[in-house]
Coordinates of C-alpha atoms in Angstrom, one line a residue:
X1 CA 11.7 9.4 -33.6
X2 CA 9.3 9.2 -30.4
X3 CA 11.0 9.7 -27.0
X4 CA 12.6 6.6 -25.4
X5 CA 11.0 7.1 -22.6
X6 CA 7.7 6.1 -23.7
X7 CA 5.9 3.1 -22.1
X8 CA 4.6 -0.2 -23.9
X9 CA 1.1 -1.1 -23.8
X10 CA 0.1 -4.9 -23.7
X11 CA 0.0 -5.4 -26.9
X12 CA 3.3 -4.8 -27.0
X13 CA 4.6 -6.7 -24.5
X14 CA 2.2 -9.8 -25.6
X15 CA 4.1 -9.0 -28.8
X16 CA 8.0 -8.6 -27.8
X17 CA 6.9 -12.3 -25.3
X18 CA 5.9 -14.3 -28.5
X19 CA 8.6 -12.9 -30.7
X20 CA 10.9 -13.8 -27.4
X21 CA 9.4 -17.0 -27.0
X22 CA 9.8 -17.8 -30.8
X23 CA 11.8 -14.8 -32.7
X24 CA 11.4 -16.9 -36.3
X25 CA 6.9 -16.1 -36.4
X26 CA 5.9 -14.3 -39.5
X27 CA 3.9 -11.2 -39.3
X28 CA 0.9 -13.0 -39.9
X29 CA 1.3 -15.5 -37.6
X30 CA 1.6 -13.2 -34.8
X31 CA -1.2 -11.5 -35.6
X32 CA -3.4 -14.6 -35.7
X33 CA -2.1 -15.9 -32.0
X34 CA -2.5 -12.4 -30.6
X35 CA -6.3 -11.7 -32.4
X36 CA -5.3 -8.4 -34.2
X37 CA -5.3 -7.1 -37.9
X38 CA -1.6 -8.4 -39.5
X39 CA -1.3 -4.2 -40.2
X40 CA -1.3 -3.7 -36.3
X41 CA 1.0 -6.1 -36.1
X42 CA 3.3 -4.3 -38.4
X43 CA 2.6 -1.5 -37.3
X44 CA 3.9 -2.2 -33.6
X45 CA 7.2 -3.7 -34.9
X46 CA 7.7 -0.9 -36.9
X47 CA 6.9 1.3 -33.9
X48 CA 9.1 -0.9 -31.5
X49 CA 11.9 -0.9 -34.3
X50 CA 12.0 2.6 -34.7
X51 CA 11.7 4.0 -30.7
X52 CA 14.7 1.4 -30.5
X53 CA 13.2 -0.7 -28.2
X54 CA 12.8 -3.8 -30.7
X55 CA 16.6 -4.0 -31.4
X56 CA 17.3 -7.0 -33.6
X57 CA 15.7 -10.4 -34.1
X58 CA 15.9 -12.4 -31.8
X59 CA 14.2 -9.4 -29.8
X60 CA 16.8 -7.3 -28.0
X61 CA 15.0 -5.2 -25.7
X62 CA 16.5 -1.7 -24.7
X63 CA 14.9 -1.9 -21.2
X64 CA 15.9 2.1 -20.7
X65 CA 13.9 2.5 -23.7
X66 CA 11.2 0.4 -22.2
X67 CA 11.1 3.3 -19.2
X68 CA 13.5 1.3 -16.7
X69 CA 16.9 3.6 -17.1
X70 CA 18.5 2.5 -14.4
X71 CA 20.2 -0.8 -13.4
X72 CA 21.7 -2.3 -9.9
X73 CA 23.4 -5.1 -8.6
X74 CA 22.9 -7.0 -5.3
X75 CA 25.0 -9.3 -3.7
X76 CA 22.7 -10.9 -1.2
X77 CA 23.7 -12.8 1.9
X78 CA 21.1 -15.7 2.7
X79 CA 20.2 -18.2 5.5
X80 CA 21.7 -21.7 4.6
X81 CA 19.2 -24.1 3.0
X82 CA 17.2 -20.9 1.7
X83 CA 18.7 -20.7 -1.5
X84 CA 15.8 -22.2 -3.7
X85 CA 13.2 -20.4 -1.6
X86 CA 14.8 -17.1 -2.0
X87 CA 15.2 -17.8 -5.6
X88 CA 11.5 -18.1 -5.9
X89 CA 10.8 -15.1 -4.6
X90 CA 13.1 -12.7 -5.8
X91 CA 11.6 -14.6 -9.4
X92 CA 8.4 -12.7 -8.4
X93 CA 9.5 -9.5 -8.5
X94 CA 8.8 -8.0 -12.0
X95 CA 11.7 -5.8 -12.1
X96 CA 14.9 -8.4 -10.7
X97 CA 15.6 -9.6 -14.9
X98 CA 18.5 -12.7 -13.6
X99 CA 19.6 -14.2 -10.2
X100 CA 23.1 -16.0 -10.2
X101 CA 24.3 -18.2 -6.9
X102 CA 28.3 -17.1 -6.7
X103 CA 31.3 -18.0 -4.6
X104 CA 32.5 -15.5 -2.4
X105 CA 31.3 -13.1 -0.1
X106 CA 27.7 -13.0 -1.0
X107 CA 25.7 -15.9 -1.5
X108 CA 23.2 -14.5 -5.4
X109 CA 23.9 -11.8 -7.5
X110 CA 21.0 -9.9 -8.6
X111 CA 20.5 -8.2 -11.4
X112 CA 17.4 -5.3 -11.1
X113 CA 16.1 -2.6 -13.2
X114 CA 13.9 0.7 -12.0
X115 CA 12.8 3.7 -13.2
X116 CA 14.5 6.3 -11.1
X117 CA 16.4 6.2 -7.8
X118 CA 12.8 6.3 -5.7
X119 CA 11.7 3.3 -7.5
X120 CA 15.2 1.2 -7.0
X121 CA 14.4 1.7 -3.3
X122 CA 11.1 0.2 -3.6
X123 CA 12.5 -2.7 -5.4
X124 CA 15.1 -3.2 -3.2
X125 CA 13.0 -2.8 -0.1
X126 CA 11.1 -5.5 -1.9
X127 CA 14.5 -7.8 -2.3
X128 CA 15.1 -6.9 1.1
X129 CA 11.8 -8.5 2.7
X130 CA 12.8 -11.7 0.7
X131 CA 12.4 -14.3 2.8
X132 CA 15.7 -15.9 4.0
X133 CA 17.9 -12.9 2.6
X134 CA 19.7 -12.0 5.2
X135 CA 21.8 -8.6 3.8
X136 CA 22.2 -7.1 1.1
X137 CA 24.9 -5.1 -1.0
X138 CA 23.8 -2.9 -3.8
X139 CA 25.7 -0.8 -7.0
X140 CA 24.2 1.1 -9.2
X141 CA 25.5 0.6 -12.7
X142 CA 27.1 3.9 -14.3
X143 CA 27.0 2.5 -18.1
X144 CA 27.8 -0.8 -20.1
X145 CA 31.1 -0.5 -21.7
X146 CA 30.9 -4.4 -22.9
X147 CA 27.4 -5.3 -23.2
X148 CA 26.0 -9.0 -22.9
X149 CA 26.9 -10.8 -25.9
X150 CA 27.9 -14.3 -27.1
X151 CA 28.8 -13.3 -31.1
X152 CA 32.6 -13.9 -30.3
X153 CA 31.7 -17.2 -28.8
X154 CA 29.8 -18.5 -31.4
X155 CA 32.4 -17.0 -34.3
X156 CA 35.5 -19.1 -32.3
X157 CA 33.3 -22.1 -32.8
X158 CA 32.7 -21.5 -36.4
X159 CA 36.0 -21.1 -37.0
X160 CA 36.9 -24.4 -35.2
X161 CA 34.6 -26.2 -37.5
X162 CA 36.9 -25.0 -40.4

């Protein structure tokens, strides 16, 4: 197995968005909307699959595997009435994957990804000249002990159709 560290190329990524976008294509349908040979095709899922970025179907994406190891939250204070503004631009940078507006102290919690401690600073120096934000507080996540998932969710509602 190649090293998870390697990076995509765009044909991967054009790949992973269209299976994202619609996880049910065929081989062959991907390669017709992305212009390449139906073997390439197979060839990168195969590739994806095995370097355990391509995780299941819908595509789960191992975003360490993809080269961005670490993750961080941000609670972010803003200026009232800037919520949808800030939201905009924190939606520009490549590297914040969700944005939630929560009660409490802080105003959004962010959700980022980096490749290494130098490159969380760049993206948080980035978060920081947001616009409207007006401080930030930001964690480091250590590991994921119960990963996103909505399996249990959807097994209690087939069980309530019984």
């Amino acid at each position: 197995m190649a090293p998870k560290d390697e990076g995509l190329d765009a044909l991967d990524a054009r790949l992973l968005l269209l299976l994202s976008d619609e996880p049910r294509l065929g081989v062959l349908e991907c390669s017709r909307r992305l212009g390449v040979a139906r073997g390439t095709v197979q060839a990168r899922m195969d590739r994806l699959v095995q370097r355990g970025v391509l995780l299941g179907f819908p595509p789960e994406l191992d975003l360490a595997a993809m080269g961005y190891g670490l993750t961080a939250f941000a609670v972010l204070e803003i200026a009232q009435g800037h919520r949808a503004l800030v939201a905009e631009q924190l939606a520009a940078i490549d590297e914040v994957c969700e944005v939630h507006a929560t009660t409490g102290q802080g105003d959004l919690f962010v959700r980022m990804v980096a490749r290494s401690n130098a490159d969380l600073q760049r993206v948080i120096d980035e978060v920081v000249g947001v616009t409207g934000v007006r401080r930030t507080s930001t964690s480091i996540a250590l590991s994921t002990p119960v990963a996103p998932r909505v399996r249990p969710l959807l097994e209690r509602l087939a069980k309530s159709a019984e």
